[in-house]
PDB file of C-alpha atoms in Angstrom:
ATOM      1  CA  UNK A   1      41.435  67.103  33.341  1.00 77.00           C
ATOM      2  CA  UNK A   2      39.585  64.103  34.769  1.00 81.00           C
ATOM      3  CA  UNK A   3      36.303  62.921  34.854  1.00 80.00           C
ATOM      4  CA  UNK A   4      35.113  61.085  38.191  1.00 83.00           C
ATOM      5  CA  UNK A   5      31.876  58.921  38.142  1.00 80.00           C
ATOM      6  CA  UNK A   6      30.154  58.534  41.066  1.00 87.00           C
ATOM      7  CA  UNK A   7      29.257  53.987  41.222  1.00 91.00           C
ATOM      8  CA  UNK A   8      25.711  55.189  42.129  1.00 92.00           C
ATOM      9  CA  UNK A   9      25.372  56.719  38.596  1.00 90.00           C
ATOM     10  CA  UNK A  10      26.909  53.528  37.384  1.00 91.00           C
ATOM     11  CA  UNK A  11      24.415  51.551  39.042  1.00 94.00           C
ATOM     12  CA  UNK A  12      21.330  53.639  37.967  1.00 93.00           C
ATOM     13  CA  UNK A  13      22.124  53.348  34.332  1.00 93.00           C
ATOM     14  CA  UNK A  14      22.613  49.665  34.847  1.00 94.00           C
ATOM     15  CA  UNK A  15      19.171  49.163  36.508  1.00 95.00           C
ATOM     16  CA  UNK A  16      17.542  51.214  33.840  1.00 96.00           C
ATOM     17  CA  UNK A  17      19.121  49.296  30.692  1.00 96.00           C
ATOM     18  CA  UNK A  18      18.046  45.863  33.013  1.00 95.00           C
ATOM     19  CA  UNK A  19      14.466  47.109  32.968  1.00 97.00           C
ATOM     20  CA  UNK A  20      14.407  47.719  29.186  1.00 97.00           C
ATOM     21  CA  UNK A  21      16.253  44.515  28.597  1.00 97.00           C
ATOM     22  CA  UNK A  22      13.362  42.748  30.914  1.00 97.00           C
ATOM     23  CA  UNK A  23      10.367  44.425  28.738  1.00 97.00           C
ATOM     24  CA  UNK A  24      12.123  43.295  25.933  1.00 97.00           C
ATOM     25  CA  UNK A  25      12.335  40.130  27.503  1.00 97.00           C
ATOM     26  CA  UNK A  26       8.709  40.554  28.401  1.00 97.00           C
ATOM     27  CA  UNK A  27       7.350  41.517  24.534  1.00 97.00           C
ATOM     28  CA  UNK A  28       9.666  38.703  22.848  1.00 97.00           C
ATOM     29  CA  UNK A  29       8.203  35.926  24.870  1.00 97.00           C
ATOM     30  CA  UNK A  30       4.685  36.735  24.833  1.00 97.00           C
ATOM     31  CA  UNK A  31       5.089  37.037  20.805  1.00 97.00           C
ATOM     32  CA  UNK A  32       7.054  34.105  21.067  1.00 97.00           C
ATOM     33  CA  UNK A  33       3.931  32.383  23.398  1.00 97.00           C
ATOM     34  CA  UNK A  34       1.515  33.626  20.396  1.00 96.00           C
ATOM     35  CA  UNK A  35       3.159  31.787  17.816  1.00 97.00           C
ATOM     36  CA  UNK A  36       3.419  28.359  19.979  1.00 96.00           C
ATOM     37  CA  UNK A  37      -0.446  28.842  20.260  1.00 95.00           C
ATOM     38  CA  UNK A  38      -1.129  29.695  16.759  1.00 94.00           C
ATOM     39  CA  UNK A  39       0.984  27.012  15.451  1.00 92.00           C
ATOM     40  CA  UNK A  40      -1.001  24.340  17.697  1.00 91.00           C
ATOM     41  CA  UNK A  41      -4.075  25.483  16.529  1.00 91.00           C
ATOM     42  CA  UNK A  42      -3.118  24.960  13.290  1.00 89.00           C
ATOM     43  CA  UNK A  43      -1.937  21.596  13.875  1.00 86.00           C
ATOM     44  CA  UNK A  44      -5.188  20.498  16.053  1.00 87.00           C
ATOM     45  CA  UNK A  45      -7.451  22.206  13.325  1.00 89.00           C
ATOM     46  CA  UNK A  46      -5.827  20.285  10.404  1.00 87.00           C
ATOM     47  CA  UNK A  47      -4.669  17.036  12.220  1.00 84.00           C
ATOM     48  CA  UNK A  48      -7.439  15.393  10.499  1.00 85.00           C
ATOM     49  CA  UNK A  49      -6.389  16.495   6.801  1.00 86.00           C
ATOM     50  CA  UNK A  50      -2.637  15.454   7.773  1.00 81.00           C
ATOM     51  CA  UNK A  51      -3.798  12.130   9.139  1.00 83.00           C
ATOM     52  CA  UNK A  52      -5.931  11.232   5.589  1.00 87.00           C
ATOM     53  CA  UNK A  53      -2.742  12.372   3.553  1.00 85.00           C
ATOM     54  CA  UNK A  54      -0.703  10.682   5.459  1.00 85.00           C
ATOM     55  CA  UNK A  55      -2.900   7.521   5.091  1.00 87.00           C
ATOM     56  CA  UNK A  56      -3.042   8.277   1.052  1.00 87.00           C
ATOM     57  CA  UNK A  57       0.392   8.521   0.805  1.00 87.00           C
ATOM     58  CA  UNK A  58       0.897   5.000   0.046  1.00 86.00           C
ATOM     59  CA  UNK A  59      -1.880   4.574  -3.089  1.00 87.00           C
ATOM     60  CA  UNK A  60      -0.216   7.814  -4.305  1.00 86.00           C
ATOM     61  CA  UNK A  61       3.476   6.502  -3.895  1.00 86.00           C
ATOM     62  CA  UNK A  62       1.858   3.315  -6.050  1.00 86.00           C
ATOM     63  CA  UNK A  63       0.153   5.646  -9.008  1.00 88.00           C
ATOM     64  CA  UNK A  64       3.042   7.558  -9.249  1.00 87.00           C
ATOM     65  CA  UNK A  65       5.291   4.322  -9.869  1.00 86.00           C
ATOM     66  CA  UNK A  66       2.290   2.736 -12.623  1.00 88.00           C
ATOM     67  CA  UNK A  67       2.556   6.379 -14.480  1.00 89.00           C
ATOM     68  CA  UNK A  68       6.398   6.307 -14.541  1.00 88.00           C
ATOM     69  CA  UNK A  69       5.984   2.644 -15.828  1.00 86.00           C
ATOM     70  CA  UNK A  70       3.689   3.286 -18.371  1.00 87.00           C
ATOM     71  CA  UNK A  71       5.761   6.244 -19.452  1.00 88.00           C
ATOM     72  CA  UNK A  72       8.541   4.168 -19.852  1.00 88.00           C
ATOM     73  CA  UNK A  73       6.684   2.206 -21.859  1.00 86.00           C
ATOM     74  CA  UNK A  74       5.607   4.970 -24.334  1.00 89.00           C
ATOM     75  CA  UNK A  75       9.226   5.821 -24.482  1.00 88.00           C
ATOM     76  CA  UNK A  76       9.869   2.366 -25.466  1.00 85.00           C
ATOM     77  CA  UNK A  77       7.512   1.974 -28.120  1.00 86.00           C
ATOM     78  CA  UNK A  78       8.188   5.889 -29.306  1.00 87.00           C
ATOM     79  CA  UNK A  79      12.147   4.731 -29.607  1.00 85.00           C
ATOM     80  CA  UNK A  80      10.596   1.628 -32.120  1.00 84.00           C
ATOM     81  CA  UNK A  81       8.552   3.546 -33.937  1.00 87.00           C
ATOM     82  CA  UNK A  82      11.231   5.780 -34.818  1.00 88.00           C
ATOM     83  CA  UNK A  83      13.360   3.726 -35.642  1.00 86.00           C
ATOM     84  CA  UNK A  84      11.132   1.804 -37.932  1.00 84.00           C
ATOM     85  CA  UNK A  85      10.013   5.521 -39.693  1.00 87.00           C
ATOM     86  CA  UNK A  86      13.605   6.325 -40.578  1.00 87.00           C
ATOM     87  CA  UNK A  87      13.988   2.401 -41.982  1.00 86.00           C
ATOM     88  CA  UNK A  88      10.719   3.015 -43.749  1.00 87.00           C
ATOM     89  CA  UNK A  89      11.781   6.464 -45.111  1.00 88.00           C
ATOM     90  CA  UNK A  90      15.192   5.166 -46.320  1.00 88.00           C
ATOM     91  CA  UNK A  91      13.219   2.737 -48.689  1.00 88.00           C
ATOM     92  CA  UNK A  92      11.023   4.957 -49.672  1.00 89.00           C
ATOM     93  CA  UNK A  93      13.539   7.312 -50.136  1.00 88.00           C
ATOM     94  CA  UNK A  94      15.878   4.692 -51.988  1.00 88.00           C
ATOM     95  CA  UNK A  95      12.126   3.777 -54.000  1.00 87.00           C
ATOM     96  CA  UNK A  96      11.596   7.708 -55.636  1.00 88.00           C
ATOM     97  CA  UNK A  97      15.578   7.123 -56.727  1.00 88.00           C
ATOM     98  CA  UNK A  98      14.819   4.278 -58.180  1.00 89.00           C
ATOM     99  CA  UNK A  99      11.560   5.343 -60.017  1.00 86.00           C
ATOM    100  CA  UNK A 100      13.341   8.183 -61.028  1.00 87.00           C
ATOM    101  CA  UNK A 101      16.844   6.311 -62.484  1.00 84.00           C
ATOM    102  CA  UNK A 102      14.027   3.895 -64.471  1.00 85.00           C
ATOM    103  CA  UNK A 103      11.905   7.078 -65.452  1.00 83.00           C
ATOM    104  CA  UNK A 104      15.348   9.002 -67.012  1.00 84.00           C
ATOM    105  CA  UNK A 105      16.008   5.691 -68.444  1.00 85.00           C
ATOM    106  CA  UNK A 106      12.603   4.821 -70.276  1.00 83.00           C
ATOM    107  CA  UNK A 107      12.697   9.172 -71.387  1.00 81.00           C
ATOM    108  CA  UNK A 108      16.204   8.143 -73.116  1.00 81.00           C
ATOM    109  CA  UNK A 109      14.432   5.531 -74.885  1.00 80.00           C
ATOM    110  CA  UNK A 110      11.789   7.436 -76.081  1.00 80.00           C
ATOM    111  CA  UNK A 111      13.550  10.542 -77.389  1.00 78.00           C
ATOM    112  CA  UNK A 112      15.712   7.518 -79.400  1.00 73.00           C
ATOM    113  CA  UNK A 113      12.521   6.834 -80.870  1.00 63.00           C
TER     114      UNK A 113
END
């Protein structure tokens, strides 16, 4: 059995799948041409706002460096504080033990008594 295409047929269905391709073409680009003009509309309507961030930028750049400083800073002075608790609760600490050797010690005497 065999099948015989006439070229003409060929060519037909080619020339139809070329026209879909081209309105496919057609609707892609125009979407595409939307999107260029709604993007540069948003970039003339807020040029101003970028332009006054932009010019910001630099006194933000510098608050953001003081804040880090004084936050290291705090750290700093946390890391001394702490350090000077636990010293201070050691001698407390080694204080109570010390009350409490003296207060077995005068109880001894008194029950001796």
């Amino acid at each position: 059995m065999t099948v015989t295409v006439n070229t003409q047929t060929i060519l037909f269905i080619l020339a139809i799948l070329g026209c879909i391709a081209l309105v496919f073409l057609i609707i892609v680009l125009k979407k595409l041409a939307n999107l260029i003009s709604s993007i540069d509309d948003l970039i003339v309507r807020n040029s101003t706002n970028v332009g006054l961030t932009i010019a910001k930028l630099p006194s933000i750049v510098s608050s953001v460096d003081n804040v880090v400083d004084n936050a290291k800073d705090i750290t700093d002075v946390a890391v001394d504080v702490s350090s000077d608790v636990l010293v201070a609760k050691e001698k407390i600490k080694s204080g109570i033990k010390t009350s409490i050797d003296v207060a077995g010690i005068v109880k001894d005497v008194m029950k001796k008594k």
